[in-house]
PDB file of C-alpha atoms in Angstrom:
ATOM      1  CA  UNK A   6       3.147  16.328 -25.230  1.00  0.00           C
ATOM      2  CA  UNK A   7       3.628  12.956 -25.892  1.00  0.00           C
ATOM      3  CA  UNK A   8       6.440  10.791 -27.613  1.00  0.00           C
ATOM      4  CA  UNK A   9       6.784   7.343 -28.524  1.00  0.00           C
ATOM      5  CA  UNK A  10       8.304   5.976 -25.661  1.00  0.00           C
ATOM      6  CA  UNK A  11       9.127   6.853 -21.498  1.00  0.00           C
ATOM      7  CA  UNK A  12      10.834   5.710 -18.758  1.00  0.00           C
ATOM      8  CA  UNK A  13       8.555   3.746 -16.918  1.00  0.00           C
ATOM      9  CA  UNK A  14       9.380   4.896 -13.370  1.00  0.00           C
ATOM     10  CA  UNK A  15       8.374   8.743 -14.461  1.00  0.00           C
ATOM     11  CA  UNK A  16       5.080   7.353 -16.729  1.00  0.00           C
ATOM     12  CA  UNK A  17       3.871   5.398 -13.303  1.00  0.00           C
ATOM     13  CA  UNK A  18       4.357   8.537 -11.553  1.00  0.00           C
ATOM     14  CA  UNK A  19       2.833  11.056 -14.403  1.00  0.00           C
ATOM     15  CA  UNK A  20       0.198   8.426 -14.761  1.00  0.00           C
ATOM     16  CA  UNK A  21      -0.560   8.734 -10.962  1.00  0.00           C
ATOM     17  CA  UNK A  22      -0.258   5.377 -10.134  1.00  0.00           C
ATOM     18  CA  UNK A  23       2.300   6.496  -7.405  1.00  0.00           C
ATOM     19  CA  UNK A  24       2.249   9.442  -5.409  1.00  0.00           C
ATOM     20  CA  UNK A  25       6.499  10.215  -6.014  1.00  0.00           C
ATOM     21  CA  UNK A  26       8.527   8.965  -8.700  1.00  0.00           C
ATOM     22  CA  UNK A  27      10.923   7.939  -5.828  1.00  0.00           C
ATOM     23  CA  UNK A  28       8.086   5.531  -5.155  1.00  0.00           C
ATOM     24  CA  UNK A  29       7.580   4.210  -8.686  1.00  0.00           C
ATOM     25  CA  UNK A  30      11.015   3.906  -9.261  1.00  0.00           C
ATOM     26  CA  UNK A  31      11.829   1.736  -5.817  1.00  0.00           C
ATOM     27  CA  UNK A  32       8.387  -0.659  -6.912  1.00  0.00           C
ATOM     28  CA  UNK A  33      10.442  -1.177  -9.931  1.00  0.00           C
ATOM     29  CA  UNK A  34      14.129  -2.195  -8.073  1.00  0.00           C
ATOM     30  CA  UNK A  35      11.961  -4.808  -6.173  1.00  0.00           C
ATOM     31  CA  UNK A  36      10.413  -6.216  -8.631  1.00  0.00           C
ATOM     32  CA  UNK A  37       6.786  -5.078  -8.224  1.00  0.00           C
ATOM     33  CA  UNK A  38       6.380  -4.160 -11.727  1.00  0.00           C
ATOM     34  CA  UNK A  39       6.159  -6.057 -14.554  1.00  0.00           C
ATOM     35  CA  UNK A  40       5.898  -5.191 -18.761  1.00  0.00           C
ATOM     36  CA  UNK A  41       4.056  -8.380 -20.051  1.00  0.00           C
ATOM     37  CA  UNK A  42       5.717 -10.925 -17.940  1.00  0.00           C
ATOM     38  CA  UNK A  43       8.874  -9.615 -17.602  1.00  0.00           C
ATOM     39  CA  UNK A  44      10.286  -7.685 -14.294  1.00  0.00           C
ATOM     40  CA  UNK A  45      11.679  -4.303 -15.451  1.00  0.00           C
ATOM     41  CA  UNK A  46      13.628  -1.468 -13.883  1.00  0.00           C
ATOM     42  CA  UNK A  47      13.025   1.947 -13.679  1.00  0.00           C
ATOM     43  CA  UNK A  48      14.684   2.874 -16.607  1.00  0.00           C
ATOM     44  CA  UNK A  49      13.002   0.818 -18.861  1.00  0.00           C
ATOM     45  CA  UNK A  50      11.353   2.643 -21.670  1.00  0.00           C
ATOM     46  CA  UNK A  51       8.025   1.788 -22.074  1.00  0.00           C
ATOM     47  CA  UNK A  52       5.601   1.857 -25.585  1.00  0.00           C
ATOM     48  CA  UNK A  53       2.313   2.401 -26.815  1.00  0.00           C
ATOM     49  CA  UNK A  54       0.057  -1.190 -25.941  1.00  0.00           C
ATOM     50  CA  UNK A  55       2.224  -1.876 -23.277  1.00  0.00           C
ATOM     51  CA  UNK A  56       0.874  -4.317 -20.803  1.00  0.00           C
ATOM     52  CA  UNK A  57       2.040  -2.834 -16.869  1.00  0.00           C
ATOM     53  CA  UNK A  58       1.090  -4.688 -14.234  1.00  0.00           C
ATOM     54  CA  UNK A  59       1.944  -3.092 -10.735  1.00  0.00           C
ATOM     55  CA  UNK A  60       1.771  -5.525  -7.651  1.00  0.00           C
ATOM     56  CA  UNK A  61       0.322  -3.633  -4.368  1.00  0.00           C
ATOM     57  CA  UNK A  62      -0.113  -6.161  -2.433  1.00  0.00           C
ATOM     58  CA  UNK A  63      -2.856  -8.408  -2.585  1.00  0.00           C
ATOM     59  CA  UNK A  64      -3.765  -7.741  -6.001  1.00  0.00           C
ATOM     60  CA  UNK A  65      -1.780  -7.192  -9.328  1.00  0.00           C
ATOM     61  CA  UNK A  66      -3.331  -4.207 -11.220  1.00  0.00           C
ATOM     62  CA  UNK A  67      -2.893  -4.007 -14.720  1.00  0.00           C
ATOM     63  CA  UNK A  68      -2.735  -1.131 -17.129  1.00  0.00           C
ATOM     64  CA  UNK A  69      -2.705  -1.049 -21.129  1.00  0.00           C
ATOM     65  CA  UNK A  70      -0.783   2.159 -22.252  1.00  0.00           C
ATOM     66  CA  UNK A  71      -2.456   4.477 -24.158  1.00  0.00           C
ATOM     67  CA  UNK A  72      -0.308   7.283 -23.890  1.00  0.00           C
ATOM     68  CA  UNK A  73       3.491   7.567 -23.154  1.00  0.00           C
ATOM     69  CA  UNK A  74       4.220  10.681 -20.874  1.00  0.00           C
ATOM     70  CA  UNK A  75       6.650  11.821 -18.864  1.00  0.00           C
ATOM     71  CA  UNK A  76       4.877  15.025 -17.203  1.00  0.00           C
ATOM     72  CA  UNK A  77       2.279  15.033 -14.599  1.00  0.00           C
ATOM     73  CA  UNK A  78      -1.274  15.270 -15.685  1.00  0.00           C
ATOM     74  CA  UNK A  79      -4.455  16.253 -13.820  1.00  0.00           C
ATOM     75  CA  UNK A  80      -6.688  13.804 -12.680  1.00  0.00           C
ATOM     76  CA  UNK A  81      -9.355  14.175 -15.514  1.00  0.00           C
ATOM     77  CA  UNK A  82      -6.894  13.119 -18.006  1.00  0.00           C
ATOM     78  CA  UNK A  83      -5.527   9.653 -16.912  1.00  0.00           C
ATOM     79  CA  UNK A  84      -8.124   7.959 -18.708  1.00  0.00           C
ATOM     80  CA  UNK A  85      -6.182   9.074 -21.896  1.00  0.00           C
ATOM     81  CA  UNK A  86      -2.956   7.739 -20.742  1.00  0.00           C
ATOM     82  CA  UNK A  87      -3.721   3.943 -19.540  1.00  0.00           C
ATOM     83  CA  UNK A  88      -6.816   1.742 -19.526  1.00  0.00           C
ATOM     84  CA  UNK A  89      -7.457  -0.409 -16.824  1.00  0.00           C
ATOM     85  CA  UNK A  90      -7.717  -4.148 -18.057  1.00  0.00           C
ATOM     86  CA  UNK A  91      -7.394  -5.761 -14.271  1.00  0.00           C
ATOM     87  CA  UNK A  92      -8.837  -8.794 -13.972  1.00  0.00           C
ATOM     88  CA  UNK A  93     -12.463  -9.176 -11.827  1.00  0.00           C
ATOM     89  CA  UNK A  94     -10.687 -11.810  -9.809  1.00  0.00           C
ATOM     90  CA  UNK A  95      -8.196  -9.375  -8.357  1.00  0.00           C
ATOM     91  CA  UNK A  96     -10.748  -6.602  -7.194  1.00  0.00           C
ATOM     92  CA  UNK A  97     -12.995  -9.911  -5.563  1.00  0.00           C
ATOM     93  CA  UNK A  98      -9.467 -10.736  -4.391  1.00  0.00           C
ATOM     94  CA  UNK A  99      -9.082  -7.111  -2.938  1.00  0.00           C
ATOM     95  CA  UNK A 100     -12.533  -7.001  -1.455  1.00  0.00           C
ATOM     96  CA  UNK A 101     -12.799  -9.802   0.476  1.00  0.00           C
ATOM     97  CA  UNK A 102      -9.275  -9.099   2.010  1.00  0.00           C
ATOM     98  CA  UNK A 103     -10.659  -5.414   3.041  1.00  0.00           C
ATOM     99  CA  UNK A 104     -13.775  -7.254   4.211  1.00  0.00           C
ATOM    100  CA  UNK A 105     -11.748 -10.253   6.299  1.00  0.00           C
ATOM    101  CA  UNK A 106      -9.620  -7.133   8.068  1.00  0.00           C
ATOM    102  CA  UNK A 107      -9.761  -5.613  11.729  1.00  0.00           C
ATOM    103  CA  UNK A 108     -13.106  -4.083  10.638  1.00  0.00           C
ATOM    104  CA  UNK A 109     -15.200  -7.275  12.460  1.00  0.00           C
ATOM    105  CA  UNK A 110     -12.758  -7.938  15.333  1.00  0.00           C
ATOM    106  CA  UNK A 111     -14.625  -8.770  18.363  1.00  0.00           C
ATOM    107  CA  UNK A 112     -14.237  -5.552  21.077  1.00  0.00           C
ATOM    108  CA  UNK A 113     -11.573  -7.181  23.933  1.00  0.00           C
ATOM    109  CA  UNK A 114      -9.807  -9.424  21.545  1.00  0.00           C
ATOM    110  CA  UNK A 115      -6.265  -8.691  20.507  1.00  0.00           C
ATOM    111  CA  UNK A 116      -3.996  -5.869  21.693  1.00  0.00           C
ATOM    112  CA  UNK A 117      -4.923  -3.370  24.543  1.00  0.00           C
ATOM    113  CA  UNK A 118      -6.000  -0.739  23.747  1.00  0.00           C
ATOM    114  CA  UNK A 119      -4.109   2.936  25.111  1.00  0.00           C
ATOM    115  CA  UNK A 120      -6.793   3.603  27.639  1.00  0.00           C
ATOM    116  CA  UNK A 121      -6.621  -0.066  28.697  1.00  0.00           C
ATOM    117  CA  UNK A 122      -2.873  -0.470  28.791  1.00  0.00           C
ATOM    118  CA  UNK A 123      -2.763   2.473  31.345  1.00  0.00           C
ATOM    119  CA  UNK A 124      -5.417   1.073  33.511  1.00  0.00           C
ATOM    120  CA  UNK A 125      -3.146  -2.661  33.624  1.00  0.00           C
ATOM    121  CA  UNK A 126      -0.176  -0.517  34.608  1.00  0.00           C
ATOM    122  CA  UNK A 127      -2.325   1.132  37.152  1.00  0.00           C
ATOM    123  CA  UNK A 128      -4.242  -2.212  38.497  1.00  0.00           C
ATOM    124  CA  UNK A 129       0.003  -3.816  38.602  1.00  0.00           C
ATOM    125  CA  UNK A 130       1.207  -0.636  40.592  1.00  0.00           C
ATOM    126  CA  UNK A 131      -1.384  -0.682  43.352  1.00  0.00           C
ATOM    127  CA  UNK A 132      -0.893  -4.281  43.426  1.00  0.00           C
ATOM    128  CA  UNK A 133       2.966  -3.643  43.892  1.00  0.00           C
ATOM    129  CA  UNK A 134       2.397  -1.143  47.105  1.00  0.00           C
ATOM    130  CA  UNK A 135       0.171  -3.572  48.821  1.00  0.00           C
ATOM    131  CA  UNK A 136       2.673  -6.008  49.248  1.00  0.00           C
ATOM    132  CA  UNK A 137       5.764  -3.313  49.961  1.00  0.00           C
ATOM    133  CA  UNK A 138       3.276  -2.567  52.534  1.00  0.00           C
ATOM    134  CA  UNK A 139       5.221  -3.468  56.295  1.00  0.00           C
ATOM    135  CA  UNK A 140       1.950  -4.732  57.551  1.00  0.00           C
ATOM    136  CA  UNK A 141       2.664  -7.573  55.764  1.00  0.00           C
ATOM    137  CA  UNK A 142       6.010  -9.608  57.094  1.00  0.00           C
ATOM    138  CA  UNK A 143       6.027 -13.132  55.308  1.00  0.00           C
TER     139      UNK A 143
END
């Protein structure tokens, strides 16, 4: 069923572009969402060739509505309900952050791990009882 316009916090939702509506509708409070180039809230009521663009950081995604819902759909049907008109730049932009991650870091660099965090606090403690030791009187 679909009308002329909807909320935008329950269409991002319905749309599956967020798993909760709770989490569409607190991407709208601070400010990740956007209807041409204007910050909206969640109440907004959104219309057919509507221009979304939701910021998850790095990249700004950008949807053209197709459909305006307010109801869940399966996952065989978004393509009825938005087109994605995201610009190349953003998914190179998303791909070479997922490529500069943690995924290359150098084995040793960085934080201990668990396993050898335990092993410093064991090294430290048998340090510690050599030199509560009495043999020793400096």
């Amino acid at each position: 069923m679909t009308t002329q316009q909807a909320r935008i916090d329950k269409w991002l939702w319905a749309a599956r572009l967020f798993k909760t509506r709770s989490m569409a509708a607190a991407a709208c409070k601070n400010g990740r969402v956007q209807v041409g180039s204007r910050t909206v809230k969640p109440s907004y009521l959104l219309k057919v060739g509507d221009v979304v663009q939701v910021r998850k950081s790095p990249v700004t995604f950008s949807y053209k509505v197709l459909q305006c819902i307010e109801q869940r759909v399966g996952a065989k049907l978004v393509p009825e309900v938005y087109e994605n008109v995201t610009d190349s730049s953003q998914y190179e932009l998303l791909e070479m952050n997922r490529i500069s991650g943690f995924v290359d870091r150098a084995r040793g660099t960085g934080r201990p791990t668990k396993k050898e965090r335990r092993a410093l606090d064991a090294f430290i403690e048998e340090d510690d009882t050599l030199l509560d030791d009495d043999r020793f009187d400096f």
